[in-house]
PDB file of C-alpha atoms in Angstrom:
ATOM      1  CA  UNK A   1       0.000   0.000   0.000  1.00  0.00           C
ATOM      2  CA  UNK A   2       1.557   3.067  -1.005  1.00  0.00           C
ATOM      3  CA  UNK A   3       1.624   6.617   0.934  1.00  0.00           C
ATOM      4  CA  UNK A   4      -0.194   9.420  -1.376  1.00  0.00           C
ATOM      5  CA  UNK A   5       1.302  13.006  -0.747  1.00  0.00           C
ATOM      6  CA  UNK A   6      -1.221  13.951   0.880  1.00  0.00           C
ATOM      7  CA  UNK A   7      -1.655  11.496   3.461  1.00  0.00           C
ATOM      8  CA  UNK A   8       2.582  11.829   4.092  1.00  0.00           C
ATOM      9  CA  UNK A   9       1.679  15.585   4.665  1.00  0.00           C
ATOM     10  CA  UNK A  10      -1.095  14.653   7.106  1.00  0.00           C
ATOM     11  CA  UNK A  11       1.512  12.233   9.442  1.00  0.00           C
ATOM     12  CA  UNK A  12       4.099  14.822   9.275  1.00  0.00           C
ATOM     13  CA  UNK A  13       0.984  17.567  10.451  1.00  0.00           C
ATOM     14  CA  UNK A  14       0.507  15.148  13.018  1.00  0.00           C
ATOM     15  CA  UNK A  15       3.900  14.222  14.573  1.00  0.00           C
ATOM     16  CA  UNK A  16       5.460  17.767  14.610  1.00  0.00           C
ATOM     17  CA  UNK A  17       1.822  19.034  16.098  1.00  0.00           C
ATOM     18  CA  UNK A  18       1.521  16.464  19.280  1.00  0.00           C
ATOM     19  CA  UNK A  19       2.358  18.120  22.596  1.00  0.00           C
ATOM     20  CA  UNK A  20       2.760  16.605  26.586  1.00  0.00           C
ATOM     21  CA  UNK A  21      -0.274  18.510  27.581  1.00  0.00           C
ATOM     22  CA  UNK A  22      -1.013  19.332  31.123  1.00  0.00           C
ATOM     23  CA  UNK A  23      -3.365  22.657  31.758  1.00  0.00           C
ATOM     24  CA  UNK A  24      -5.581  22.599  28.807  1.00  0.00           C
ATOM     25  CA  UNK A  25      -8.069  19.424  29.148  1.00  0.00           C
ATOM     26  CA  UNK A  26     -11.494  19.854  28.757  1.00  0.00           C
ATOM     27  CA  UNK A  27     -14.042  17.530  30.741  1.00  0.00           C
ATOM     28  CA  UNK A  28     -16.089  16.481  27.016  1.00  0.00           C
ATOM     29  CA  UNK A  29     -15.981  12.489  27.023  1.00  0.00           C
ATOM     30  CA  UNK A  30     -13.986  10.598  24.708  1.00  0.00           C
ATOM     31  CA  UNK A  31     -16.107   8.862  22.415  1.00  0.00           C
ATOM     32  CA  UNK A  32     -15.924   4.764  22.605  1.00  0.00           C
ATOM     33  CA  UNK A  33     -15.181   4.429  19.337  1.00  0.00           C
ATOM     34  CA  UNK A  34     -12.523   7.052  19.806  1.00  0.00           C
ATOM     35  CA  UNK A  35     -11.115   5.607  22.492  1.00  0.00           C
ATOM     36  CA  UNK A  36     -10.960   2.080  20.788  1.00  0.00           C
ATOM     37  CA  UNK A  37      -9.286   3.453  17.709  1.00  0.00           C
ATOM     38  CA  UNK A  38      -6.330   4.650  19.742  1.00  0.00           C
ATOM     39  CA  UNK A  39      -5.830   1.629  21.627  1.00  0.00           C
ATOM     40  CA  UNK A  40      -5.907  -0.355  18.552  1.00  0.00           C
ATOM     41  CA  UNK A  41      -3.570   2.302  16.893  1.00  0.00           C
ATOM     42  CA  UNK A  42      -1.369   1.786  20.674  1.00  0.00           C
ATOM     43  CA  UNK A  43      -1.880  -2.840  19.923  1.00  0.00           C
ATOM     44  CA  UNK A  44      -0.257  -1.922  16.746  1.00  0.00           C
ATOM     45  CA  UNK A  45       3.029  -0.697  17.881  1.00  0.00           C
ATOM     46  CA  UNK A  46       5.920  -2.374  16.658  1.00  0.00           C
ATOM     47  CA  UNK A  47       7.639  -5.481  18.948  1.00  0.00           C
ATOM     48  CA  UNK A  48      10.470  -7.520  18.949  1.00  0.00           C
ATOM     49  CA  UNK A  49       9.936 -10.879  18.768  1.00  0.00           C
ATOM     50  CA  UNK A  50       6.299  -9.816  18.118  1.00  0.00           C
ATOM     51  CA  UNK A  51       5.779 -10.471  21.638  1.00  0.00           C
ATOM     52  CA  UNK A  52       3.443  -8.000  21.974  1.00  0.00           C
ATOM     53  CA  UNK A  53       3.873  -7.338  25.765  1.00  0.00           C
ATOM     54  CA  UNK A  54       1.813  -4.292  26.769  1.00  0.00           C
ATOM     55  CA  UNK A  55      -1.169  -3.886  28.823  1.00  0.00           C
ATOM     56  CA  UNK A  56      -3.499  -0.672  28.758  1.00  0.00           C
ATOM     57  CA  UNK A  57      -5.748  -0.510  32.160  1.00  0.00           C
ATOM     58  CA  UNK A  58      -8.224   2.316  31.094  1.00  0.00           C
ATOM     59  CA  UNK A  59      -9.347   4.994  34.527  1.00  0.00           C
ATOM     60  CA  UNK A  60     -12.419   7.016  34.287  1.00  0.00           C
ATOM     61  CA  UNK A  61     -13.116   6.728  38.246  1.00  0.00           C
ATOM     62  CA  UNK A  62     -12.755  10.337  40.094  1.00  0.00           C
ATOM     63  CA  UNK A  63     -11.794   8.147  42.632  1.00  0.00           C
ATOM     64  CA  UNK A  64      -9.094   6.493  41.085  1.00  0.00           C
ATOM     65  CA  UNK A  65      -7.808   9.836  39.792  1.00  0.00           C
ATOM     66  CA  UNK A  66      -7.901  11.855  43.121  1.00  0.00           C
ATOM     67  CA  UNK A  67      -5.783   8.637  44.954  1.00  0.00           C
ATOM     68  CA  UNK A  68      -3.090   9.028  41.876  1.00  0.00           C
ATOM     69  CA  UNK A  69      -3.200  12.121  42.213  1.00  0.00           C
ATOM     70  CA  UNK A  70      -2.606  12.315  45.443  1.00  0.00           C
ATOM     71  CA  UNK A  71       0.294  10.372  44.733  1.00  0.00           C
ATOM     72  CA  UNK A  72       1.869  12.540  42.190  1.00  0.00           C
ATOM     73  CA  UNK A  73       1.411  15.575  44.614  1.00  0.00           C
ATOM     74  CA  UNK A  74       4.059  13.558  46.769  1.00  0.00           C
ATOM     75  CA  UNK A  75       6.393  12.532  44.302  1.00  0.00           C
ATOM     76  CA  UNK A  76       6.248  15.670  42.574  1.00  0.00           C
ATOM     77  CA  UNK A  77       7.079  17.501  46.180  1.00  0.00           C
ATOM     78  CA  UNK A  78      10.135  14.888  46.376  1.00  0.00           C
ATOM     79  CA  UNK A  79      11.199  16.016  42.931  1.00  0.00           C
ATOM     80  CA  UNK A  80      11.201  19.998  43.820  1.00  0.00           C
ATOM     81  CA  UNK A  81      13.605  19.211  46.544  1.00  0.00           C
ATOM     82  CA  UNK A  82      15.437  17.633  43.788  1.00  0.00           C
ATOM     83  CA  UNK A  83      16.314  20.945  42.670  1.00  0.00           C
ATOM     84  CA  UNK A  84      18.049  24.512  43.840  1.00  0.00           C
ATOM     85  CA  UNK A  85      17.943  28.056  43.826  1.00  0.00           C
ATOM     86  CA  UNK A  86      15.778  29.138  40.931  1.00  0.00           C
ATOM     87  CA  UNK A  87      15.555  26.140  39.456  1.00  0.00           C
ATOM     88  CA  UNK A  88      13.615  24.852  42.217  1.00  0.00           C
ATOM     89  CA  UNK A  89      11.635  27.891  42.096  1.00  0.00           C
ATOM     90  CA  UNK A  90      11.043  27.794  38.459  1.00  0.00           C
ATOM     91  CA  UNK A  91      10.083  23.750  38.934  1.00  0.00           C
ATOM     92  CA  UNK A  92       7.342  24.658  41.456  1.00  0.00           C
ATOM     93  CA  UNK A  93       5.685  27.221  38.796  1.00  0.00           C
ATOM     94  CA  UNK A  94       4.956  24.231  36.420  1.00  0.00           C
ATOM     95  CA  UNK A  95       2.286  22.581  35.999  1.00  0.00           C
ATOM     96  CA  UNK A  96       3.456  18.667  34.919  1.00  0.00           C
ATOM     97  CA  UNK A  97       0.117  16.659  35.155  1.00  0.00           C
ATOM     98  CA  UNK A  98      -3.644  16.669  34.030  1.00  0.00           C
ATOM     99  CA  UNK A  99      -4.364  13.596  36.057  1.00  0.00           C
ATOM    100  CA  UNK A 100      -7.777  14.917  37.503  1.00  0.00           C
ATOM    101  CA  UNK A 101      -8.856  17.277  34.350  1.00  0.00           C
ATOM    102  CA  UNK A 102      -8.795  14.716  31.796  1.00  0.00           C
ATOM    103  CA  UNK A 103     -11.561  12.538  31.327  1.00  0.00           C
ATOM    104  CA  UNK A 104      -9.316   9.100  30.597  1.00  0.00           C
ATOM    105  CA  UNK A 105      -5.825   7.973  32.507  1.00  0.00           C
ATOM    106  CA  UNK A 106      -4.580   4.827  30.929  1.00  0.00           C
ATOM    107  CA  UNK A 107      -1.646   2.916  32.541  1.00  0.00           C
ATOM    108  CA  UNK A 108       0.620   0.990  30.231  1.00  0.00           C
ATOM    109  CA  UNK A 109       2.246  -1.959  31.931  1.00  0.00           C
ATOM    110  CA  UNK A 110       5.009  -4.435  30.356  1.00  0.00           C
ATOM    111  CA  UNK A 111       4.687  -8.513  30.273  1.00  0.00           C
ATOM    112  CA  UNK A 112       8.402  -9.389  30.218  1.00  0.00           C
ATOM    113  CA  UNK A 113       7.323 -12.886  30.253  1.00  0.00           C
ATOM    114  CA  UNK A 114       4.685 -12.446  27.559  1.00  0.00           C
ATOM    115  CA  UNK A 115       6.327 -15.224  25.002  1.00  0.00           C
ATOM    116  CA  UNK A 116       8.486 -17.384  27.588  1.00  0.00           C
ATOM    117  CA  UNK A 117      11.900 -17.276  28.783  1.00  0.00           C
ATOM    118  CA  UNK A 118      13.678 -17.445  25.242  1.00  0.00           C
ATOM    119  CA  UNK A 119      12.291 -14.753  22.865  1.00  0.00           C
ATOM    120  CA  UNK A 120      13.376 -14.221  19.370  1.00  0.00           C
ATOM    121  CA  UNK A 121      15.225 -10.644  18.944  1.00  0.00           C
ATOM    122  CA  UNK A 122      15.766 -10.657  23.207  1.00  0.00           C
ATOM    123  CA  UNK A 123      19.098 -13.059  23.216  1.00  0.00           C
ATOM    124  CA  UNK A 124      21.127 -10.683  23.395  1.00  0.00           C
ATOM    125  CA  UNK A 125      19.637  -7.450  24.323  1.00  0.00           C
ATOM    126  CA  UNK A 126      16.761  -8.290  26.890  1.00  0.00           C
ATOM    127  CA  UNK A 127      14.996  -5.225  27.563  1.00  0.00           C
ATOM    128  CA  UNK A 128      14.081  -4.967  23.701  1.00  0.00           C
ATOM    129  CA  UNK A 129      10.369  -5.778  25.533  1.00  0.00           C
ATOM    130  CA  UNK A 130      10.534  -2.477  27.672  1.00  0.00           C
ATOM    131  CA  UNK A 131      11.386  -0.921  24.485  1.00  0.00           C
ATOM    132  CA  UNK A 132       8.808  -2.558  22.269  1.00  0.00           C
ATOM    133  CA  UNK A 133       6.011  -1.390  25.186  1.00  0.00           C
ATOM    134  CA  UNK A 134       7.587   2.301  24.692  1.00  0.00           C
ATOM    135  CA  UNK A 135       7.090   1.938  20.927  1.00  0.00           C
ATOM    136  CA  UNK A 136       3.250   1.310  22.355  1.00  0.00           C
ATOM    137  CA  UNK A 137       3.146   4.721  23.932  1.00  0.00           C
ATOM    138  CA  UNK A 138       4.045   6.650  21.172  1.00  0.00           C
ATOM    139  CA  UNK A 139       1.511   4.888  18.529  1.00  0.00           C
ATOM    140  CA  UNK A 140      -1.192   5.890  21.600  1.00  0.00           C
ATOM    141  CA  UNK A 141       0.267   9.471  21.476  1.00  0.00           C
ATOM    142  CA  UNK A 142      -0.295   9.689  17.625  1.00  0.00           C
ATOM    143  CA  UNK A 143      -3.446   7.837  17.050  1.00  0.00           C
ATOM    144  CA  UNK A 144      -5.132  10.389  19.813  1.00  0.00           C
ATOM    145  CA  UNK A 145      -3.258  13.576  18.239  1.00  0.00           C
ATOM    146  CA  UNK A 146      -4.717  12.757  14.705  1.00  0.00           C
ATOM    147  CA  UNK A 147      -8.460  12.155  16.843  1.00  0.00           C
ATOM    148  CA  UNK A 148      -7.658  15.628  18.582  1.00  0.00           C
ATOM    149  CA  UNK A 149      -7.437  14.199  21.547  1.00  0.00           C
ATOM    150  CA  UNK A 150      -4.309  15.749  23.889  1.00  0.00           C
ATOM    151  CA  UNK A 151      -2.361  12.919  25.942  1.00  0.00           C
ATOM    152  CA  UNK A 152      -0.116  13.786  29.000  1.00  0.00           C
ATOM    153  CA  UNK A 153       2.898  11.596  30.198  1.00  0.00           C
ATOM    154  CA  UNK A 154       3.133  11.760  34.172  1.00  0.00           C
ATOM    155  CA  UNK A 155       6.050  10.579  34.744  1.00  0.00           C
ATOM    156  CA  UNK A 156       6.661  11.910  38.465  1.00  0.00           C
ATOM    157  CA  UNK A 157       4.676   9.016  40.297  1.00  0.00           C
ATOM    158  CA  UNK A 158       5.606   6.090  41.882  1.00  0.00           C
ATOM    159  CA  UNK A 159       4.832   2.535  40.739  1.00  0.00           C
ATOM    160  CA  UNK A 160       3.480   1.344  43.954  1.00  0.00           C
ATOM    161  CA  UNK A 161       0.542   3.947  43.511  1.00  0.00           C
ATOM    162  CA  UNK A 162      -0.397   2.660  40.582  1.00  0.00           C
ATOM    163  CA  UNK A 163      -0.467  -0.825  41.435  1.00  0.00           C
ATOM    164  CA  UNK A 164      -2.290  -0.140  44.859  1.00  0.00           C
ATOM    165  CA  UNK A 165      -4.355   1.790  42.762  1.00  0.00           C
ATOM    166  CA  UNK A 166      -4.810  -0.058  39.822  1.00  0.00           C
ATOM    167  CA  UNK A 167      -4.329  -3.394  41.061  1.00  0.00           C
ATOM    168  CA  UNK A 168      -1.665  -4.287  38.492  1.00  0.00           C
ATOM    169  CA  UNK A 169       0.946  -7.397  39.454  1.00  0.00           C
ATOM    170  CA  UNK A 170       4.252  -7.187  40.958  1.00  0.00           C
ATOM    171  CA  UNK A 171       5.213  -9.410  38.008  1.00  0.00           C
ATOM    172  CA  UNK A 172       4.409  -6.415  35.651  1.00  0.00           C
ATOM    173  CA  UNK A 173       6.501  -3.855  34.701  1.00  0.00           C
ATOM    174  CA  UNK A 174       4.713  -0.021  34.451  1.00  0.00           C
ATOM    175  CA  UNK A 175       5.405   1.689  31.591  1.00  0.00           C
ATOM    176  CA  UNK A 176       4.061   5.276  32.647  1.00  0.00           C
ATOM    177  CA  UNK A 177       0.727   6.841  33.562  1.00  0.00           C
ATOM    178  CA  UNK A 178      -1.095   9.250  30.436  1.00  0.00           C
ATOM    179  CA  UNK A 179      -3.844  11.277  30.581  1.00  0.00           C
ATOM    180  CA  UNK A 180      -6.532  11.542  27.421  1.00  0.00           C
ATOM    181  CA  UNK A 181      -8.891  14.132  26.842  1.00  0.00           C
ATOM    182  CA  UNK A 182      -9.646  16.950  24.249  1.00  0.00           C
ATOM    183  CA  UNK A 183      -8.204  20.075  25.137  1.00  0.00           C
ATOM    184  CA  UNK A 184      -8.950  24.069  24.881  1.00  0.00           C
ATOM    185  CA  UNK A 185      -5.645  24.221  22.481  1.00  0.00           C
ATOM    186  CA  UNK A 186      -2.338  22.245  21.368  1.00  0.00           C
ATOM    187  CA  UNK A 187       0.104  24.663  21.865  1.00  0.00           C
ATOM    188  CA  UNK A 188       3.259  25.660  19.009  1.00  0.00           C
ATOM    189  CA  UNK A 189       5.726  24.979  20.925  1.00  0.00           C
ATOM    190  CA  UNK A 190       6.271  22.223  23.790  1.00  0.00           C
ATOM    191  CA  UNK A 191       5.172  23.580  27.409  1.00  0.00           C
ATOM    192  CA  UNK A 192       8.613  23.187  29.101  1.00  0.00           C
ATOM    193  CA  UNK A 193      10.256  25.169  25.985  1.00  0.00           C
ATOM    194  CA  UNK A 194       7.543  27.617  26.290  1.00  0.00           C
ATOM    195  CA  UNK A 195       8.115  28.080  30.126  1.00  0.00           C
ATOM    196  CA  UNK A 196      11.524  28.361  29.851  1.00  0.00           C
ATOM    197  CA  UNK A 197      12.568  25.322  31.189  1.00  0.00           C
ATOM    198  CA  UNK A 198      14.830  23.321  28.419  1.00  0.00           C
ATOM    199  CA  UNK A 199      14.910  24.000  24.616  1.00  0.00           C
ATOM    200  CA  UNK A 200      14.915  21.884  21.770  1.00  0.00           C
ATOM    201  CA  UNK A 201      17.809  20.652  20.382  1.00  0.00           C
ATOM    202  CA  UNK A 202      18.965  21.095  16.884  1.00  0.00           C
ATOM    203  CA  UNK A 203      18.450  18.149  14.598  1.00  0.00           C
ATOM    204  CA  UNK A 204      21.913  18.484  13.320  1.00  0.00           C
ATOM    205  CA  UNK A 205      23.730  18.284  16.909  1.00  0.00           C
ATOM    206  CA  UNK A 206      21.485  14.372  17.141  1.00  0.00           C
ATOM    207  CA  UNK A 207      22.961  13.221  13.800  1.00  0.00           C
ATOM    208  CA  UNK A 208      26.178  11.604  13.135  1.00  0.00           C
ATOM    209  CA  UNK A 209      27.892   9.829   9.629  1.00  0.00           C
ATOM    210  CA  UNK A 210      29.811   6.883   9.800  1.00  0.00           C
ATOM    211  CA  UNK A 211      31.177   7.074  12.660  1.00  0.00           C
ATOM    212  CA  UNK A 212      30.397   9.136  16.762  1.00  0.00           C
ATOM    213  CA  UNK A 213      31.661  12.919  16.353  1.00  0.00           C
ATOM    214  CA  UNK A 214      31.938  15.330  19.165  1.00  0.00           C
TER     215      UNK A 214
END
């Protein structure tokens, strides 16, 4: 099947217009169908060994999301003290989560026994599976950008609230925590370039020919 123009245009549109969102969810539900198209889009990702080893548990409970909330509110004040000076000060002005504004949280987890002990493409480099469930994440990000639909990566949370939480197994491994929803906006530019907190790098400083160059 061959890409038209038009439809390379449209990916492009897509990937260079998805943003981390945070402060700009609206409370509008997401569609089933919606929803179901994105996690298909996510079941679609790329794996090694085709071993296929994510999980998606879905949270629409206001319960649920105060408790994980309440959780990042923790972690988050662990990561401030992380920090000095103004850069502490400048940490505690962001806003890094949507957890309770957006209508969906879905966890991803990781099976790292999915296929059994031996798995094609894992002999010699094992956490190809922790990659594969990453490659998940980003299909999820996409399919929801090209619905609309804004998705937010908290990342400051512990696992154990998520499995108290969520009920998920010691024998998984968590991926991360994302919040779904359709938003006010998508912003130009990223929200921690935009706040002053890192800039993007130049694509030419990420590329190297033949061989590693300082």
């Amino acid at each position: 099947m061959k890409v038209t123009e038009a439809e390379r245009d449209s990916f492009y549109k897509v990937l260079f217009s998805r943003r981390d969102v945070r402060r700009e969810f609206l409370p509008t539900p997401i569609p089933k169908e919606v929803l179901d198209r994105i996690l298909l889009a996510a079941h679609h990702a790329p794996s090694v060994g085709f071993m296929q080893p994510w999980d998606f548990v879905v949270v629409s409970s206001k319960e649920t999301k105060q408790k994980i909330k309440q959780g990042f509110q923790q972690a988050n004040q662990q990561s401030a003290d992380m920090f000095d000076g103004e850069r502490k000060e400048k940490y505690q002005t962001l806003k890094l989560e949507g957890i309770e504004e957006a209508p969906i949280g879905i966890c991803l987890t990781c099976d790292r026994s999915r296929t059994g002990d031996i798995v094609l493409g894992k002999t010699i480099k094992p956490e190809m599976d922790l990659y594969s469930a990453v490659c998940a994440a980003q299909n999820l990000w996409l399919a929801a950008r090209a619905e609309n639909i804004g998705v937010g990566w908290v990342s400051i949370l512990h696992d154990d609230v998520l499995r108290e939480n969520l009920a998920i197994p010691e024998s998984l491994d968590i991926i991360g925590y994302f919040c779904l929803g359709y938003v006010e906006a998508f912003q130009d530019t990223p929200d921690l370039e935009r706040h002053g907190w890192q800039s993007r790098r130049e694509v030419k400083n990420s590329i190297h020919f033949e061989k590693w160059q300082k």
